[in-house]
Amino acid sequence: MSAHRSSSGATDSVPRVRRIAGAMVEVEPFAGSLFELARVGEAARLAEVVRQEGVVATLQVYEETNGLAVGEPVRSLGTALQAELGPGLLGAVLDGIGRPLAQLAVATGDWIGVGAQAATLDADRRWDFTPARDVGEVLHGGDVLGTVPEGALTHRILVPPGRSGRLTEIQRGAFTVHDPIARLDDDQPLTLAQAWPVRIARPVANRLASDRPFVTGQRVFDLFFPVAEGGAVAMPGGFGTGKTMLEQSLARHADADVVVYVGCGERGNEMTDVLTEFPELVDPRTGRPLMERSVLIVNTSNMPVAAREASIYLGVTIAEYYRDQGYRVALMVDSASRWAEALRELAARLQEMPGEEGYPTSLASRFGAFLERAGRVHCLGVPSRDGAVTTIAAISPPGGDFSEPVTQAALRVASALWALDPALASQRHYPAVDWDTSFSLDAERVAPWFAAEAGAAWSVRRARLLALLERERALRDVATLVGPEALEDADRLTLAVTGIIREMLLRQSALDPIDASCSPRKAFAMATGMLWLADAGAAALAAGRRWPELDLRQLLQGLTQLRGADDAAVPTALDVVRRAAEQLAGHPLDGGSA
């Protein structure tokens, strides 16, 4: 197609819109590169190049294209979509391309206007910078230049990757994120802020073996389906299975220094609940608001799909930035299915060959590449430090079908599956984790850590509990056909004990101040007591007792040996087991307290 001609007949070399298809816009003539940003139309909508054919470029627009007309000019920005990284990220609520929603609300009202611009970091706020290096030192990318206090954390200011040289100047005092605080011998200033392309993983010195667990505070995960720190978790579940509530519980109680929550394409009312409830959550470790160590990225289902597709990359880039400072970061994505739907819509606009269920054929590789950005690493630069990003990707499979493409793509890379069951949720069993379907590939790798922290027999206890639950599944089918009364006493004992395991070990109330979080040691004590329930019952049956005449007083006597434990949570766990024993026996038990 020839260049655009003005009304006077002169050739116009300015790139202009020649075709509009939803969020996709074709521009000619455009001499750019893939993933380059541009401003489209008179309203300066932000867009990104996704295809370049000769002088014709296809751009995906991050904002609504309603009102955009053919012939409007397009201006290249010459850079890819970047995250602005620096002090002030913690506590921020951003949209999918990094604009703070609070500033957008002030500028444009409750509805984001097209072309609205707002910097991620507050350019006017001053931060107290304390240098950690001296003039004359040779610095490299990743070196810690100095520190800034940010909430409950110490924000380490890093030399950007790729920069190196001799330090010729460094200052101390209060600065904005864009003030020069130091210079290298290349005479280019260093500031508190730096930018990084969101689609490119930040470099590390090397990746480390993940032999430490990501402790969640949820018994069903830490005891049965643990994930290594720096791992990737797929958490599929249908509507109403408690994905959002579970991720909030993980944000509060998991052993992470920083939480990055990405609300990707969820309904507006759900994200409103998150924005309302999240700032009110209290960090149990510090007693201060959880938002002081959190970053929220919000992209609702009525926002443009292009920004939805970019939101998870913005989230993982921010997570990597805090990882590079030596922190352990939990990245929550809710939900990856909405991200995949955005890919499907954009691929249809680009007329790409569809794969299974209309998703692009690149879905598995792109999702896998995203999940691979999780990991435990040795960071670039000095002083030496390690950091980790652990990703929990919630998935919303249509109809709860785990064979659908997004769940299957996640399972190819994820180190753990936390499958949520609508049937359990309807029974008010939370977390609604299906122990028959869920699995962990990291359990053996992290078992030595749990053995050292909670109890030497951790792996043995876990294996026995899983075997009991597997046996229960077979017995449930038989009991459904013939009735539980027709089962042998040993099988009735198994059903009774596993019923207690399900009610008191696998269930956990996020609203109970005591039960909201459970330490590995407490979980181990509870597991030990419940296995003693099974052993005591089996011993009574072997001695000639008949069901339901079991006397479990010997169990309570055996539990007294754990009373000397230092962990104050252990007696609480044993009290739970005592109630379980009384439930199993069918009457209060005498003969001493556990």
GROMACS .gro file of C-alpha atoms in nm, residues 127-532:
model
  406
  127TRP     CA    1   1.392   0.886   5.001
  128ASP     CA    2   1.678   0.876   5.251
  129PHE     CA    3   1.969   0.714   5.069
  130THR     CA    4   2.263   0.567   5.261
  131PRO     CA    5   2.559   0.476   5.038
  132ALA     CA    6   2.732   0.142   5.082
  133ARG     CA    7   3.025   0.198   4.841
  134ASP     CA    8   3.317   0.439   4.823
  135VAL     CA    9   3.451   0.652   4.540
  136GLY     CA   10   3.715   0.463   4.343
  137GLU     CA   11   3.557   0.120   4.374
  138VAL     CA   12   3.488  -0.074   4.052
  139LEU     CA   13   3.122  -0.168   4.032
  140HIS     CA   14   2.935  -0.417   3.817
  141GLY     CA   15   2.572  -0.487   3.745
  142GLY     CA   16   2.387  -0.614   4.052
  143ASP     CA   17   2.624  -0.461   4.308
  144VAL     CA   18   2.450  -0.295   4.603
  145LEU     CA   19   2.511   0.078   4.572
  146GLY     CA   20   2.332   0.171   4.896
  147THR     CA   21   2.007   0.134   5.087
  148VAL     CA   22   1.676   0.311   5.136
  149PRO     CA   23   1.422   0.229   5.411
  150GLU     CA   24   1.090   0.120   5.259
  151GLY     CA   25   0.824   0.015   5.507
  152ALA     CA   26   0.941  -0.286   5.705
  153LEU     CA   27   1.209  -0.371   5.446
  154THR     CA   28   1.548  -0.232   5.354
  155HIS     CA   29   1.535  -0.145   4.985
  156ARG     CA   30   1.873  -0.220   4.829
  157ILE     CA   31   1.962   0.012   4.542
  158LEU     CA   32   2.138  -0.195   4.276
  159VAL     CA   33   2.366  -0.107   3.989
  160PRO     CA   34   2.151  -0.188   3.682
  161PRO     CA   35   2.247  -0.510   3.498
  162GLY     CA   36   2.482  -0.431   3.212
  163ARG     CA   37   2.635  -0.125   3.377
  164SER     CA   38   2.993  -0.133   3.510
  165GLY     CA   39   3.277   0.107   3.580
  166ARG     CA   40   3.471   0.291   3.846
  167LEU     CA   41   3.265   0.492   4.094
  168THR     CA   42   3.358   0.859   4.056
  169GLU     CA   43   3.085   1.018   4.271
  170ILE     CA   44   2.830   0.908   4.532
  171GLN     CA   45   2.606   1.115   4.758
  172ARG     CA   46   2.418   1.076   5.086
  173GLY     CA   47   2.084   1.237   5.166
  174ALA     CA   48   1.721   1.262   5.057
  175PHE     CA   49   1.657   1.220   4.684
  176THR     CA   50   1.372   1.159   4.445
  177VAL     CA   51   1.381   0.841   4.237
  178HIS     CA   52   1.517   1.035   3.937
  179ASP     CA   53   1.783   1.249   4.111
  180PRO     CA   54   2.145   1.149   4.037
  181ILE     CA   55   2.292   0.978   4.343
  182ALA     CA   56   2.615   0.846   4.191
  183ARG     CA   57   2.822   0.840   3.873
  184LEU     CA   58   3.052   0.588   3.710
  185ASP     CA   59   3.348   0.677   3.492
  186ASP     CA   60   3.122   0.664   3.186
  187ASP     CA   61   2.971   0.988   3.331
  188GLN     CA   62   2.618   0.845   3.315
  189PRO     CA   63   2.425   0.908   3.640
  190LEU     CA   64   2.285   0.635   3.862
  191THR     CA   65   1.946   0.697   4.026
  192LEU     CA   66   1.725   0.524   4.279
  193ALA     CA   67   1.502   0.399   3.995
  194GLN     CA   68   1.580   0.176   3.701
  195ALA     CA   69   1.377   0.033   3.413
  196TRP     CA   70   1.364  -0.322   3.281
  197PRO     CA   71   1.178  -0.478   2.982
  198VAL     CA   72   0.900  -0.691   3.129
  199ARG     CA   73   0.926  -0.971   2.871
  200ILE     CA   74   1.294  -1.039   2.943
  201ALA     CA   75   1.400  -1.225   3.259
  202ARG     CA   76   1.642  -1.033   3.479
  203PRO     CA   77   1.988  -1.195   3.483
  204VAL     CA   78   2.126  -1.391   3.779
  205ALA     CA   79   2.468  -1.528   3.874
  206ASN     CA   80   2.337  -1.886   3.883
  207ARG     CA   81   2.028  -2.083   3.976
  208LEU     CA   82   2.034  -2.281   4.300
  209ALA     CA   83   1.890  -2.617   4.396
  210SER     CA   84   1.559  -2.577   4.575
  211ASP     CA   85   1.605  -2.779   4.893
  212ARG     CA   86   1.415  -2.541   5.122
  213PRO     CA   87   1.031  -2.548   5.121
  214PHE     CA   88   0.802  -2.255   5.060
  215VAL     CA   89   0.629  -2.277   5.399
  216THR     CA   90   0.266  -2.176   5.349
  217GLY     CA   91   0.114  -2.216   5.698
  218GLN     CA   92  -0.149  -2.446   5.542
  219ARG     CA   93  -0.127  -2.804   5.672
  220VAL     CA   94  -0.259  -2.963   5.355
  221PHE     CA   95   0.022  -2.804   5.153
  222ASP     CA   96   0.316  -2.816   5.393
  223LEU     CA   97   0.244  -3.171   5.512
  224PHE     CA   98   0.105  -3.341   5.203
  225PHE     CA   99   0.195  -3.136   4.893
  226PRO     CA  100   0.494  -2.911   4.974
  227VAL     CA  101   0.660  -2.697   4.710
  228ALA     CA  102   1.024  -2.594   4.715
  229GLU     CA  103   1.111  -2.229   4.755
  230GLY     CA  104   1.145  -2.095   4.403
  231GLY     CA  105   0.901  -2.351   4.263
  232ALA     CA  106   0.594  -2.304   4.048
  233VAL     CA  107   0.251  -2.424   4.157
  234ALA     CA  108  -0.057  -2.484   3.943
  235MET     CA  109  -0.375  -2.429   4.145
  236PRO     CA  110  -0.677  -2.511   3.926
  237GLY     CA  111  -1.027  -2.478   4.065
  238GLY     CA  112  -1.375  -2.395   3.945
  239PHE     CA  113  -1.593  -2.107   4.053
  240GLY     CA  114  -1.648  -2.089   4.429
  241THR     CA  115  -1.362  -2.317   4.530
  242GLY     CA  116  -1.189  -2.043   4.731
  243LYS     CA  117  -0.891  -1.954   4.510
  244THR     CA  118  -0.891  -1.585   4.606
  245MET     CA  119  -0.937  -1.652   4.979
  246LEU     CA  120  -0.659  -1.912   4.968
  247GLU     CA  121  -0.419  -1.674   4.795
  248GLN     CA  122  -0.495  -1.408   5.056
  249SER     CA  123  -0.416  -1.662   5.330
  250LEU     CA  124  -0.090  -1.748   5.157
  251ALA     CA  125  -0.005  -1.378   5.124
  252ARG     CA  126  -0.053  -1.329   5.499
  253HIS     CA  127   0.104  -1.642   5.640
  254ALA     CA  128   0.347  -1.786   5.385
  255ASP     CA  129   0.717  -1.750   5.460
  256ALA     CA  130   0.785  -1.474   5.207
  257ASP     CA  131   0.937  -1.126   5.245
  258VAL     CA  132   0.744  -0.965   4.958
  259VAL     CA  133   0.408  -1.051   4.800
  260VAL     CA  134   0.319  -0.959   4.440
  261TYR     CA  135  -0.048  -1.025   4.358
  262VAL     CA  136  -0.164  -1.012   3.995
  263GLY     CA  137  -0.541  -0.998   3.944
  264CYS     CA  138  -0.549  -1.096   3.577
  265GLY     CA  139  -0.886  -1.065   3.404
  266GLU     CA  140  -1.101  -1.141   3.708
  267ARG     CA  141  -1.449  -0.995   3.752
  268GLY     CA  142  -1.464  -0.637   3.870
  269ASN     CA  143  -1.658  -0.719   4.187
  270GLU     CA  144  -1.398  -0.979   4.289
  271MET     CA  145  -1.113  -0.736   4.236
  272THR     CA  146  -1.309  -0.474   4.431
  273ASP     CA  147  -1.321  -0.719   4.721
  274VAL     CA  148  -0.946  -0.771   4.692
  275LEU     CA  149  -0.877  -0.396   4.685
  276THR     CA  150  -1.108  -0.349   4.983
  277GLU     CA  151  -0.989  -0.640   5.195
  278PHE     CA  152  -0.618  -0.658   5.112
  279PRO     CA  153  -0.526  -0.318   5.264
  280GLU     CA  154  -0.707  -0.422   5.583
  281LEU     CA  155  -0.507  -0.743   5.625
  282VAL     CA  156  -0.257  -0.735   5.910
  283ASP     CA  157   0.085  -0.892   5.873
  284PRO     CA  158   0.102  -1.144   6.161
  285ARG     CA  159   0.482  -1.116   6.171
  286THR     CA  160   0.496  -0.740   6.228
  287GLY     CA  161   0.143  -0.640   6.329
  288ARG     CA  162   0.152  -0.376   6.054
  289PRO     CA  163  -0.058  -0.361   5.734
  290LEU     CA  164   0.027  -0.639   5.489
  291MET     CA  165   0.030  -0.383   5.206
  292GLU     CA  166   0.363  -0.252   5.336
  293ARG     CA  167   0.531  -0.553   5.178
  294SER     CA  168   0.289  -0.614   4.892
  295VAL     CA  169   0.234  -0.496   4.535
  296LEU     CA  170  -0.109  -0.535   4.370
  297ILE     CA  171  -0.152  -0.544   3.992
  298VAL     CA  172  -0.515  -0.515   3.889
  299ASN     CA  173  -0.656  -0.587   3.544
  300THR     CA  174  -1.028  -0.666   3.544
  301SER     CA  175  -1.222  -0.854   3.278
  302ASN     CA  176  -1.364  -0.534   3.126
  303MET     CA  177  -1.018  -0.387   3.067
  304PRO     CA  178  -0.845  -0.431   2.729
  305VAL     CA  179  -0.710  -0.782   2.670
  306ALA     CA  180  -0.369  -0.654   2.558
  307ALA     CA  181  -0.304  -0.505   2.902
  308ARG     CA  182  -0.426  -0.830   3.059
  309GLU     CA  183  -0.170  -1.023   2.857
  310ALA     CA  184   0.106  -0.787   2.975
  311SER     CA  185   0.004  -0.783   3.343
  312ILE     CA  186   0.165  -1.112   3.445
  313TYR     CA  187   0.497  -1.007   3.290
  314LEU     CA  188   0.488  -0.683   3.487
  315GLY     CA  189   0.420  -0.886   3.803
  316VAL     CA  190   0.707  -1.130   3.754
  317THR     CA  191   0.949  -0.846   3.667
  318ILE     CA  192   0.868  -0.668   3.995
  319ALA     CA  193   0.908  -1.003   4.176
  320GLU     CA  194   1.249  -1.057   4.015
  321TYR     CA  195   1.358  -0.706   4.117
  322TYR     CA  196   1.297  -0.777   4.485
  323ARG     CA  197   1.448  -1.124   4.442
  324ASP     CA  198   1.765  -0.957   4.314
  325GLN     CA  199   1.782  -0.763   4.640
  326GLY     CA  200   1.804  -1.095   4.826
  327TYR     CA  201   1.440  -1.133   4.928
  328ARG     CA  202   1.201  -1.427   4.905
  329VAL     CA  203   0.905  -1.326   4.691
  330ALA     CA  204   0.564  -1.492   4.653
  331LEU     CA  205   0.405  -1.420   4.315
  332MET     CA  206   0.029  -1.487   4.304
  333VAL     CA  207  -0.144  -1.494   3.964
  334ASP     CA  208  -0.526  -1.504   3.963
  335SER     CA  209  -0.599  -1.628   3.712
  336ALA     CA  210  -0.376  -1.771   3.441
  337SER     CA  211  -0.685  -1.883   3.248
  338ARG     CA  212  -0.788  -1.522   3.186
  339TRP     CA  213  -0.436  -1.451   3.060
  340ALA     CA  214  -0.462  -1.746   2.822
  341GLU     CA  215  -0.802  -1.620   2.700
  342ALA     CA  216  -0.637  -1.287   2.619
  343LEU     CA  217  -0.375  -1.475   2.416
  344ARG     CA  218  -0.653  -1.657   2.232
  345GLU     CA  219  -0.831  -1.334   2.142
  346LEU     CA  220  -0.514  -1.161   2.028
  347ALA     CA  221  -0.410  -1.464   1.822
  348ALA     CA  222  -0.750  -1.467   1.652
  349ARG     CA  223  -0.708  -1.100   1.561
  350LEU     CA  224  -0.367  -1.182   1.414
  351GLN     CA  225  -0.525  -1.472   1.220
  352GLU     CA  226  -0.283  -1.724   1.370
  353MET     CA  227  -0.347  -2.095   1.331
  354PRO     CA  228  -0.559  -2.201   1.631
  355GLY     CA  229  -0.469  -2.497   1.848
  356GLU     CA  230  -0.678  -2.693   2.095
  357GLU     CA  231  -0.997  -2.510   2.200
  358GLY     CA  232  -0.890  -2.210   1.993
  359TYR     CA  233  -0.584  -2.126   2.202
  360PRO     CA  234  -0.268  -2.036   2.007
  361THR     CA  235  -0.032  -2.324   1.944
  362SER     CA  236   0.234  -2.133   2.139
  363LEU     CA  237   0.029  -2.142   2.463
  364ALA     CA  238   0.230  -2.419   2.629
  365SER     CA  239   0.569  -2.268   2.546
  366ARG     CA  240   0.468  -1.916   2.651
  367PHE     CA  241   0.312  -2.029   2.978
  368GLY     CA  242   0.611  -2.253   3.043
  369ALA     CA  243   0.854  -1.966   2.979
  370PHE     CA  244   0.663  -1.752   3.229
  371LEU     CA  245   0.663  -2.019   3.501
  372GLU     CA  246   1.034  -2.084   3.440
  373ARG     CA  247   1.106  -1.731   3.564
  374ALA     CA  248   1.034  -1.863   3.913
  375GLY     CA  249   1.336  -2.003   4.095
  376ARG     CA  250   1.582  -1.974   4.378
  377VAL     CA  251   1.897  -1.796   4.261
  378HIS     CA  252   2.233  -1.657   4.361
  379CYS     CA  253   2.200  -1.289   4.274
  380LEU     CA  254   2.436  -1.084   4.062
  381GLY     CA  255   2.681  -0.855   4.238
  382VAL     CA  256   2.822  -0.805   4.587
  383PRO     CA  257   2.765  -0.850   4.870
  384SER     CA  258   2.670  -1.214   4.812
  385ARG     CA  259   2.298  -1.283   4.853
  386ASP     CA  260   2.037  -1.537   4.751
  387GLY     CA  261   1.677  -1.469   4.655
  388ALA     CA  262   1.375  -1.661   4.531
  389VAL     CA  263   1.051  -1.614   4.340
  390THR     CA  264   0.783  -1.874   4.412
  391THR     CA  265   0.489  -1.860   4.170
  392ILE     CA  266   0.138  -1.976   4.255
  393ALA     CA  267  -0.075  -1.966   3.940
  394ALA     CA  268  -0.448  -2.003   3.998
  395ILE     CA  269  -0.631  -2.154   3.700
  396SER     CA  270  -1.006  -2.144   3.628
  397PRO     CA  271  -1.075  -2.449   3.407
  398PRO     CA  272  -1.418  -2.437   3.242
  399GLY     CA  273  -1.649  -2.682   3.416
  400GLY     CA  274  -1.365  -2.791   3.645
  401ASP     CA  275  -1.212  -2.993   3.360
  402PHE     CA  276  -0.843  -3.036   3.438
  403SER     CA  277  -0.778  -3.184   3.094
  404GLU     CA  278  -0.828  -2.842   2.930
  405PRO     CA  279  -0.520  -2.680   2.764
  406VAL     CA  280  -0.425  -2.419   3.027
  407THR     CA  281  -0.411  -2.667   3.316
  408GLN     CA  282  -0.222  -2.918   3.105
  409ALA     CA  283   0.027  -2.651   2.995
  410ALA     CA  284   0.091  -2.562   3.360
  411LEU     CA  285   0.140  -2.926   3.461
  412ARG     CA  286   0.425  -2.962   3.212
  413VAL     CA  287   0.631  -2.714   3.416
  414ALA     CA  288   0.479  -2.687   3.765
  415SER     CA  289   0.645  -2.868   4.052
  416ALA     CA  290   0.319  -2.908   4.244
  417LEU     CA  291  -0.053  -2.935   4.169
  418TRP     CA  292  -0.295  -2.798   4.428
  419ALA     CA  293  -0.627  -2.910   4.279
  420LEU     CA  294  -0.938  -2.745   4.426
  421ASP     CA  295  -1.259  -2.951   4.430
  422PRO     CA  296  -1.605  -2.785   4.399
  423ALA     CA  297  -1.762  -3.080   4.586
  424LEU     CA  298  -1.541  -3.015   4.890
  425ALA     CA  299  -1.617  -2.643   4.870
  426SER     CA  300  -1.991  -2.715   4.869
  427GLN     CA  301  -1.938  -2.914   5.190
  428ARG     CA  302  -1.766  -2.607   5.342
  429HIS     CA  303  -1.437  -2.797   5.351
  430TYR     CA  304  -1.164  -2.534   5.314
  431PRO     CA  305  -0.904  -2.534   5.178
  432ALA     CA  306  -1.100  -2.735   4.920
  433VAL     CA  307  -0.789  -2.929   4.814
  434ASP     CA  308  -0.855  -3.262   4.645
  435TRP     CA  309  -0.595  -3.490   4.805
  436ASP     CA  310  -0.669  -3.765   4.551
  437THR     CA  311  -0.567  -3.545   4.256
  438SER     CA  312  -0.305  -3.311   4.399
  439PHE     CA  313   0.065  -3.400   4.396
  440SER     CA  314   0.411  -3.263   4.470
  441LEU     CA  315   0.733  -3.333   4.285
  442ASP     CA  316   0.935  -3.153   4.555
  443ALA     CA  317   0.831  -3.359   4.859
  444GLU     CA  318   1.145  -3.575   4.873
  445ARG     CA  319   1.371  -3.278   4.800
  446VAL     CA  320   1.243  -3.071   5.094
  447ALA     CA  321   1.190  -3.363   5.335
  448PRO     CA  322   1.531  -3.314   5.509
  449TRP     CA  323   1.436  -2.954   5.594
  450PHE     CA  324   1.103  -3.061   5.744
  451ALA     CA  325   1.275  -3.346   5.932
  452ALA     CA  326   1.518  -3.099   6.090
  453GLU     CA  327   1.253  -2.839   6.171
  454ALA     CA  328   0.957  -3.053   6.278
  455GLY     CA  329   1.048  -3.416   6.336
  456ALA     CA  330   1.283  -3.683   6.206
  457ALA     CA  331   0.997  -3.909   6.098
  458TRP     CA  332   0.838  -3.643   5.874
  459SER     CA  333   0.855  -3.848   5.553
  460VAL     CA  334   0.732  -4.166   5.726
  461ARG     CA  335   0.435  -3.985   5.880
  462ARG     CA  336   0.346  -3.821   5.550
  463ALA     CA  337   0.361  -4.151   5.360
  464ARG     CA  338   0.139  -4.326   5.616
  465LEU     CA  339  -0.121  -4.049   5.607
  466LEU     CA  340  -0.134  -4.056   5.228
  467ALA     CA  341  -0.167  -4.436   5.235
  468LEU     CA  342  -0.458  -4.410   5.479
  469LEU     CA  343  -0.633  -4.152   5.260
  470GLU     CA  344  -0.579  -4.370   4.953
  471ARG     CA  345  -0.722  -4.670   5.139
  472GLU     CA  346  -1.020  -4.459   5.242
  473ARG     CA  347  -1.098  -4.380   4.878
  474ALA     CA  348  -1.136  -4.749   4.799
  475LEU     CA  349  -1.338  -4.814   5.116
  476ARG     CA  350  -1.576  -4.527   5.041
  477ASP     CA  351  -1.676  -4.693   4.715
  478VAL     CA  352  -1.741  -5.023   4.892
  479ALA     CA  353  -1.928  -4.857   5.179
  480THR     CA  354  -2.152  -4.679   4.928
  481LEU     CA  355  -2.260  -5.015   4.787
  482VAL     CA  356  -2.294  -5.234   5.097
  483GLY     CA  357  -2.312  -4.981   5.381
  484PRO     CA  358  -2.041  -4.912   5.645
  485GLU     CA  359  -2.194  -5.167   5.887
  486ALA     CA  360  -2.099  -5.448   5.649
  487LEU     CA  361  -1.730  -5.359   5.658
  488GLU     CA  362  -1.478  -5.536   5.877
  489ASP     CA  363  -1.385  -5.365   6.202
  490ALA     CA  364  -1.039  -5.275   6.070
  491ASP     CA  365  -1.192  -5.102   5.768
  492ARG     CA  366  -1.443  -4.919   5.989
  493LEU     CA  367  -1.151  -4.801   6.201
  494THR     CA  368  -0.975  -4.673   5.887
  495LEU     CA  369  -1.284  -4.478   5.780
  496ALA     CA  370  -1.320  -4.329   6.128
  497VAL     CA  371  -0.955  -4.224   6.154
  498THR     CA  372  -0.940  -4.081   5.800
  499GLY     CA  373  -1.262  -3.893   5.871
  500ILE     CA  374  -1.086  -3.728   6.164
  501ILE     CA  375  -0.780  -3.659   5.947
  502ARG     CA  376  -0.999  -3.488   5.691
  503GLU     CA  377  -1.188  -3.283   5.949
  504MET     CA  378  -0.902  -3.184   6.179
  505LEU     CA  379  -0.587  -3.201   5.967
  506LEU     CA  380  -0.691  -3.124   5.610
  507ARG     CA  381  -0.946  -2.857   5.702
  508GLN     CA  382  -0.821  -2.521   5.825
  509SER     CA  383  -1.012  -2.203   5.901
  510ALA     CA  384  -0.867  -1.886   5.752
  511LEU     CA  385  -1.087  -1.682   5.987
  512ASP     CA  386  -0.977  -1.849   6.312
  513PRO     CA  387  -0.693  -1.653   6.475
  514ILE     CA  388  -0.531  -1.976   6.601
  515ASP     CA  389  -0.598  -2.205   6.306
  516ALA     CA  390  -0.537  -1.953   6.025
  517SER     CA  391  -0.171  -2.056   6.018
  518CYS     CA  392  -0.007  -2.379   6.132
  519SER     CA  393   0.365  -2.425   6.186
  520PRO     CA  394   0.532  -2.739   6.045
  521ARG     CA  395   0.605  -2.855   6.402
  522LYS     CA  396   0.241  -2.826   6.504
  523ALA     CA  397   0.130  -3.005   6.186
  524PHE     CA  398   0.378  -3.285   6.258
  525ALA     CA  399   0.249  -3.320   6.616
  526MET     CA  400  -0.109  -3.343   6.493
  527ALA     CA  401  -0.013  -3.596   6.228
  528THR     CA  402   0.175  -3.803   6.486
  529GLY     CA  403  -0.123  -3.806   6.722
  530MET     CA  404  -0.365  -3.909   6.451
  531LEU     CA  405  -0.144  -4.194   6.342
  532TRP     CA  406  -0.132  -4.304   6.705
   0.00000   0.00000   0.00000
